[in-house]
Amino acid sequence: MAVIRIRNTKHTSFVNITSQVREVVKNSGVKSGLCLVYVPHTTACVFINEGADPDVIRDIAYSLEKLIPWKDNYAHSEGNSAAHIRSSLIGNSRVIPIEDGDLMLGTWEAIFLAEFDGPRERKVIVKVIKED
Ligand code: ZN
């Protein structure tokens, strides 16, 4: 198990953590198995999408902002309900198959830590499971 620590500098950010996750898989020595990426936070989450064109991430951020505005008639007294809702919809974990000692990500895919209530330091837990 490994913990990747990411310090975000903005309120909302999408950090490409693919190379750090790949490094954990490489160091594990596992050739075939599964890689679990888990974010133990309620206002941050993890997802996989296009890493080549930054406009895709910009459009995801834009659409989330439109669908779940920061200010609305929310009840949660902390004032960050939009961050909780956005994170819940995206989800706090992903499982990626490992083959030949590497993540089986598609050509354009990347793993992103999404921050919705920064700046904060976040933990990403990476667990590599070996196939029998
Ligand atoms: Zn809250």
JSON list of C-alpha atoms and ligand atoms in Angstrom, two decimals:
[
{"chain": "A", "resi": 1, "resn": "MET", "atom": "CA", "xyz": [0.00, 0.00, 0.00]},
{"chain": "A", "resi": 2, "resn": "ALA", "atom": "CA", "xyz": [1.21, 3.50, -0.78]},
{"chain": "A", "resi": 3, "resn": "VAL", "atom": "CA", "xyz": [-0.07, 6.97, 0.05]},
{"chain": "A", "resi": 4, "resn": "ILE", "atom": "CA", "xyz": [0.37, 9.77, -2.46]},
{"chain": "A", "resi": 5, "resn": "ARG", "atom": "CA", "xyz": [0.12, 13.23, -0.91]},
{"chain": "A", "resi": 6, "resn": "ILE", "atom": "CA", "xyz": [-1.08, 16.09, -3.07]},
{"chain": "A", "resi": 7, "resn": "ARG", "atom": "CA", "xyz": [-1.14, 19.71, -1.93]},
{"chain": "A", "resi": 8, "resn": "ASN", "atom": "CA", "xyz": [-3.69, 21.66, -3.95]},
{"chain": "A", "resi": 9, "resn": "THR", "atom": "CA", "xyz": [-3.28, 25.40, -4.31]},
{"chain": "A", "resi": 10, "resn": "LYS", "atom": "CA", "xyz": [-6.72, 26.27, -5.68]},
{"chain": "A", "resi": 11, "resn": "HIS", "atom": "CA", "xyz": [-10.32, 25.94, -4.56]},
{"chain": "A", "resi": 12, "resn": "THR", "atom": "CA", "xyz": [-11.12, 23.61, -7.47]},
{"chain": "A", "resi": 13, "resn": "SER", "atom": "CA", "xyz": [-8.43, 21.63, -9.20]},
{"chain": "A", "resi": 14, "resn": "PHE", "atom": "CA", "xyz": [-7.85, 18.47, -11.19]},
{"chain": "A", "resi": 15, "resn": "VAL", "atom": "CA", "xyz": [-4.44, 16.94, -10.64]},
{"chain": "A", "resi": 16, "resn": "ASN", "atom": "CA", "xyz": [-3.14, 14.29, -13.01]},
{"chain": "A", "resi": 17, "resn": "ILE", "atom": "CA", "xyz": [-1.74, 11.60, -10.68]},
{"chain": "A", "resi": 18, "resn": "THR", "atom": "CA", "xyz": [-1.14, 8.92, -13.34]},
{"chain": "A", "resi": 19, "resn": "SER", "atom": "CA", "xyz": [2.66, 8.94, -13.12]},
{"chain": "A", "resi": 20, "resn": "GLN", "atom": "CA", "xyz": [2.60, 8.63, -9.30]},
{"chain": "A", "resi": 21, "resn": "VAL", "atom": "CA", "xyz": [0.15, 5.70, -9.46]},
{"chain": "A", "resi": 22, "resn": "ARG", "atom": "CA", "xyz": [2.25, 4.05, -12.22]},
{"chain": "A", "resi": 23, "resn": "GLU", "atom": "CA", "xyz": [5.31, 4.39, -9.97]},
{"chain": "A", "resi": 24, "resn": "VAL", "atom": "CA", "xyz": [3.52, 2.57, -7.12]},
{"chain": "A", "resi": 25, "resn": "VAL", "atom": "CA", "xyz": [2.56, -0.27, -9.48]},
{"chain": "A", "resi": 26, "resn": "LYS", "atom": "CA", "xyz": [6.12, -0.48, -10.81]},
{"chain": "A", "resi": 27, "resn": "ASN", "atom": "CA", "xyz": [7.62, -0.55, -7.30]},
{"chain": "A", "resi": 28, "resn": "SER", "atom": "CA", "xyz": [5.20, -3.30, -6.20]},
{"chain": "A", "resi": 29, "resn": "GLY", "atom": "CA", "xyz": [6.70, -5.72, -8.71]},
{"chain": "A", "resi": 30, "resn": "VAL", "atom": "CA", "xyz": [3.21, -7.06, -9.51]},
{"chain": "A", "resi": 31, "resn": "LYS", "atom": "CA", "xyz": [2.93, -8.12, -13.16]},
{"chain": "A", "resi": 32, "resn": "SER", "atom": "CA", "xyz": [-0.77, -9.02, -13.26]},
{"chain": "A", "resi": 33, "resn": "GLY", "atom": "CA", "xyz": [-3.49, -7.85, -10.91]},
{"chain": "A", "resi": 34, "resn": "LEU", "atom": "CA", "xyz": [-5.55, -4.85, -9.88]},
{"chain": "A", "resi": 35, "resn": "CYS", "atom": "CA", "xyz": [-4.71, -1.35, -8.74]},
{"chain": "A", "resi": 36, "resn": "LEU", "atom": "CA", "xyz": [-7.13, 0.30, -6.33]},
{"chain": "A", "resi": 37, "resn": "VAL", "atom": "CA", "xyz": [-6.98, 4.10, -6.13]},
{"chain": "A", "resi": 38, "resn": "TYR", "atom": "CA", "xyz": [-8.93, 5.43, -3.16]},
{"chain": "A", "resi": 39, "resn": "VAL", "atom": "CA", "xyz": [-9.46, 8.98, -1.89]},
{"chain": "A", "resi": 40, "resn": "PRO", "atom": "CA", "xyz": [-10.41, 9.11, 1.83]},
{"chain": "A", "resi": 41, "resn": "HIS", "atom": "CA", "xyz": [-12.01, 12.55, 1.70]},
{"chain": "A", "resi": 42, "resn": "THR", "atom": "CA", "xyz": [-15.58, 13.85, 1.38]},
{"chain": "A", "resi": 43, "resn": "THR", "atom": "CA", "xyz": [-14.92, 16.86, -0.86]},
{"chain": "A", "resi": 44, "resn": "ALA", "atom": "CA", "xyz": [-12.32, 15.35, -3.19]},
{"chain": "A", "resi": 45, "resn": "CYS", "atom": "CA", "xyz": [-12.58, 12.33, -5.47]},
{"chain": "A", "resi": 46, "resn": "VAL", "atom": "CA", "xyz": [-10.88, 10.36, -8.21]},
{"chain": "A", "resi": 47, "resn": "PHE", "atom": "CA", "xyz": [-11.80, 9.70, -11.82]},
{"chain": "A", "resi": 48, "resn": "ILE", "atom": "CA", "xyz": [-10.30, 8.58, -15.13]},
{"chain": "A", "resi": 49, "resn": "ASN", "atom": "CA", "xyz": [-10.66, 10.56, -18.31]},
{"chain": "A", "resi": 50, "resn": "GLU", "atom": "CA", "xyz": [-8.73, 12.20, -21.11]},
{"chain": "A", "resi": 51, "resn": "GLY", "atom": "CA", "xyz": [-5.33, 13.50, -20.11]},
{"chain": "A", "resi": 52, "resn": "ALA", "atom": "CA", "xyz": [-4.11, 14.65, -23.52]},
{"chain": "A", "resi": 53, "resn": "ASP", "atom": "CA", "xyz": [-6.31, 17.67, -24.20]},
{"chain": "A", "resi": 54, "resn": "PRO", "atom": "CA", "xyz": [-6.65, 19.89, -21.08]},
{"chain": "A", "resi": 55, "resn": "ASP", "atom": "CA", "xyz": [-9.86, 21.35, -22.55]},
{"chain": "A", "resi": 56, "resn": "VAL", "atom": "CA", "xyz": [-11.68, 18.11, -21.66]},
{"chain": "A", "resi": 57, "resn": "ILE", "atom": "CA", "xyz": [-10.94, 18.65, -17.94]},
{"chain": "A", "resi": 58, "resn": "ARG", "atom": "CA", "xyz": [-11.85, 22.32, -18.30]},
{"chain": "A", "resi": 59, "resn": "ASP", "atom": "CA", "xyz": [-15.22, 21.30, -19.79]},
{"chain": "A", "resi": 60, "resn": "ILE", "atom": "CA", "xyz": [-15.84, 18.75, -17.01]},
{"chain": "A", "resi": 61, "resn": "ALA", "atom": "CA", "xyz": [-15.14, 21.48, -14.43]},
{"chain": "A", "resi": 62, "resn": "TYR", "atom": "CA", "xyz": [-17.39, 23.91, -16.31]},
{"chain": "A", "resi": 63, "resn": "SER", "atom": "CA", "xyz": [-20.25, 21.39, -16.49]},
{"chain": "A", "resi": 64, "resn": "LEU", "atom": "CA", "xyz": [-20.00, 20.42, -12.81]},
{"chain": "A", "resi": 65, "resn": "GLU", "atom": "CA", "xyz": [-20.11, 24.11, -11.89]},
{"chain": "A", "resi": 66, "resn": "LYS", "atom": "CA", "xyz": [-23.27, 24.52, -13.97]},
{"chain": "A", "resi": 67, "resn": "LEU", "atom": "CA", "xyz": [-24.97, 21.33, -12.71]},
{"chain": "A", "resi": 68, "resn": "ILE", "atom": "CA", "xyz": [-24.04, 21.83, -9.05]},
{"chain": "A", "resi": 69, "resn": "PRO", "atom": "CA", "xyz": [-23.53, 25.54, -8.39]},
{"chain": "A", "resi": 70, "resn": "TRP", "atom": "CA", "xyz": [-21.47, 26.57, -5.35]},
{"chain": "A", "resi": 71, "resn": "LYS", "atom": "CA", "xyz": [-24.30, 28.66, -3.92]},
{"chain": "A", "resi": 72, "resn": "ASP", "atom": "CA", "xyz": [-27.81, 27.23, -3.77]},
{"chain": "A", "resi": 73, "resn": "ASN", "atom": "CA", "xyz": [-30.45, 26.44, -1.19]},
{"chain": "A", "resi": 74, "resn": "TYR", "atom": "CA", "xyz": [-28.27, 23.87, 0.64]},
{"chain": "A", "resi": 75, "resn": "ALA", "atom": "CA", "xyz": [-28.73, 22.95, 4.32]},
{"chain": "A", "resi": 76, "resn": "HIS", "atom": "CA", "xyz": [-25.19, 21.81, 5.33]},
{"chain": "A", "resi": 77, "resn": "SER", "atom": "CA", "xyz": [-23.84, 24.50, 7.70]},
{"chain": "A", "resi": 78, "resn": "GLU", "atom": "CA", "xyz": [-20.21, 24.16, 6.56]},
{"chain": "A", "resi": 79, "resn": "GLY", "atom": "CA", "xyz": [-21.13, 25.90, 3.30]},
{"chain": "A", "resi": 80, "resn": "ASN", "atom": "CA", "xyz": [-19.40, 23.38, 1.05]},
{"chain": "A", "resi": 81, "resn": "SER", "atom": "CA", "xyz": [-22.33, 21.21, 0.01]},
{"chain": "A", "resi": 82, "resn": "ALA", "atom": "CA", "xyz": [-21.52, 21.61, -3.68]},
{"chain": "A", "resi": 83, "resn": "ALA", "atom": "CA", "xyz": [-18.11, 20.00, -3.04]},
{"chain": "A", "resi": 84, "resn": "HIS", "atom": "CA", "xyz": [-19.75, 17.07, -1.19]},
{"chain": "A", "resi": 85, "resn": "ILE", "atom": "CA", "xyz": [-22.30, 16.56, -3.98]},
{"chain": "A", "resi": 86, "resn": "ARG", "atom": "CA", "xyz": [-19.75, 16.80, -6.82]},
{"chain": "A", "resi": 87, "resn": "SER", "atom": "CA", "xyz": [-17.46, 14.29, -5.05]},
{"chain": "A", "resi": 88, "resn": "SER", "atom": "CA", "xyz": [-20.34, 11.90, -4.37]},
{"chain": "A", "resi": 89, "resn": "LEU", "atom": "CA", "xyz": [-21.39, 11.88, -7.99]},
{"chain": "A", "resi": 90, "resn": "ILE", "atom": "CA", "xyz": [-17.87, 11.16, -9.25]},
{"chain": "A", "resi": 91, "resn": "GLY", "atom": "CA", "xyz": [-16.92, 8.67, -6.54]},
{"chain": "A", "resi": 92, "resn": "ASN", "atom": "CA", "xyz": [-13.93, 8.15, -4.25]},
{"chain": "A", "resi": 93, "resn": "SER", "atom": "CA", "xyz": [-12.30, 5.11, -5.85]},
{"chain": "A", "resi": 94, "resn": "ARG", "atom": "CA", "xyz": [-11.29, 3.49, -9.13]},
{"chain": "A", "resi": 95, "resn": "VAL", "atom": "CA", "xyz": [-9.93, 0.03, -9.94]},
{"chain": "A", "resi": 96, "resn": "ILE", "atom": "CA", "xyz": [-7.52, -0.34, -12.87]},
{"chain": "A", "resi": 97, "resn": "PRO", "atom": "CA", "xyz": [-6.33, -3.68, -14.27]},
{"chain": "A", "resi": 98, "resn": "ILE", "atom": "CA", "xyz": [-2.57, -4.33, -14.30]},
{"chain": "A", "resi": 99, "resn": "GLU", "atom": "CA", "xyz": [-0.90, -6.36, -17.03]},
{"chain": "A", "resi": 100, "resn": "ASP", "atom": "CA", "xyz": [2.80, -6.71, -17.84]},
{"chain": "A", "resi": 101, "resn": "GLY", "atom": "CA", "xyz": [3.55, -4.68, -14.73]},
{"chain": "A", "resi": 102, "resn": "ASP", "atom": "CA", "xyz": [1.69, -1.58, -15.92]},
{"chain": "A", "resi": 103, "resn": "LEU", "atom": "CA", "xyz": [-1.74, 0.01, -15.69]},
{"chain": "A", "resi": 104, "resn": "MET", "atom": "CA", "xyz": [-4.03, -0.98, -18.58]},
{"chain": "A", "resi": 105, "resn": "LEU", "atom": "CA", "xyz": [-5.14, 2.59, -19.22]},
{"chain": "A", "resi": 106, "resn": "GLY", "atom": "CA", "xyz": [-6.32, 3.59, -22.67]},
{"chain": "A", "resi": 107, "resn": "THR", "atom": "CA", "xyz": [-4.06, 5.76, -24.82]},
{"chain": "A", "resi": 108, "resn": "TRP", "atom": "CA", "xyz": [-5.77, 9.02, -23.84]},
{"chain": "A", "resi": 109, "resn": "GLU", "atom": "CA", "xyz": [-6.72, 8.08, -20.30]},
{"chain": "A", "resi": 110, "resn": "ALA", "atom": "CA", "xyz": [-5.28, 9.62, -17.16]},
{"chain": "A", "resi": 111, "resn": "ILE", "atom": "CA", "xyz": [-6.14, 9.39, -13.47]},
{"chain": "A", "resi": 112, "resn": "PHE", "atom": "CA", "xyz": [-7.22, 12.64, -11.85]},
{"chain": "A", "resi": 113, "resn": "LEU", "atom": "CA", "xyz": [-7.58, 13.69, -8.25]},
{"chain": "A", "resi": 114, "resn": "ALA", "atom": "CA", "xyz": [-10.45, 16.18, -8.25]},
{"chain": "A", "resi": 115, "resn": "GLU", "atom": "CA", "xyz": [-10.42, 18.82, -5.50]},
{"chain": "A", "resi": 116, "resn": "PHE", "atom": "CA", "xyz": [-13.64, 20.74, -4.87]},
{"chain": "A", "resi": 117, "resn": "ASP", "atom": "CA", "xyz": [-12.91, 22.48, -1.56]},
{"chain": "A", "resi": 118, "resn": "GLY", "atom": "CA", "xyz": [-9.27, 23.48, -1.60]},
{"chain": "A", "resi": 119, "resn": "PRO", "atom": "CA", "xyz": [-6.67, 24.47, -1.07]},
{"chain": "A", "resi": 120, "resn": "ARG", "atom": "CA", "xyz": [-5.93, 21.44, 1.10]},
{"chain": "A", "resi": 121, "resn": "GLU", "atom": "CA", "xyz": [-3.47, 18.58, 1.37]},
{"chain": "A", "resi": 122, "resn": "ARG", "atom": "CA", "xyz": [-5.06, 15.36, 0.14]},
{"chain": "A", "resi": 123, "resn": "LYS", "atom": "CA", "xyz": [-4.16, 11.71, 0.47]},
{"chain": "A", "resi": 124, "resn": "VAL", "atom": "CA", "xyz": [-4.61, 9.17, -2.28]},
{"chain": "A", "resi": 125, "resn": "ILE", "atom": "CA", "xyz": [-4.33, 5.55, -1.17]},
{"chain": "A", "resi": 126, "resn": "VAL", "atom": "CA", "xyz": [-3.01, 3.14, -3.79]},
{"chain": "A", "resi": 127, "resn": "LYS", "atom": "CA", "xyz": [-3.26, -0.59, -3.20]},
{"chain": "A", "resi": 128, "resn": "VAL", "atom": "CA", "xyz": [-1.86, -3.12, -5.64]},
{"chain": "A", "resi": 129, "resn": "ILE", "atom": "CA", "xyz": [-3.47, -6.56, -5.57]},
{"chain": "A", "resi": 130, "resn": "LYS", "atom": "CA", "xyz": [-1.64, -9.47, -7.19]},
{"chain": "A", "resi": 131, "resn": "GLU", "atom": "CA", "xyz": [-3.59, -11.94, -9.30]},
{"chain": "A", "resi": 132, "resn": "ASP", "atom": "CA", "xyz": [-3.17, -15.57, -8.24]},
{"chain": "B", "resi": 1, "resn": "ZN", "atom": "ZN", "xyz": [-18.87, 19.92, 4.57]}
]
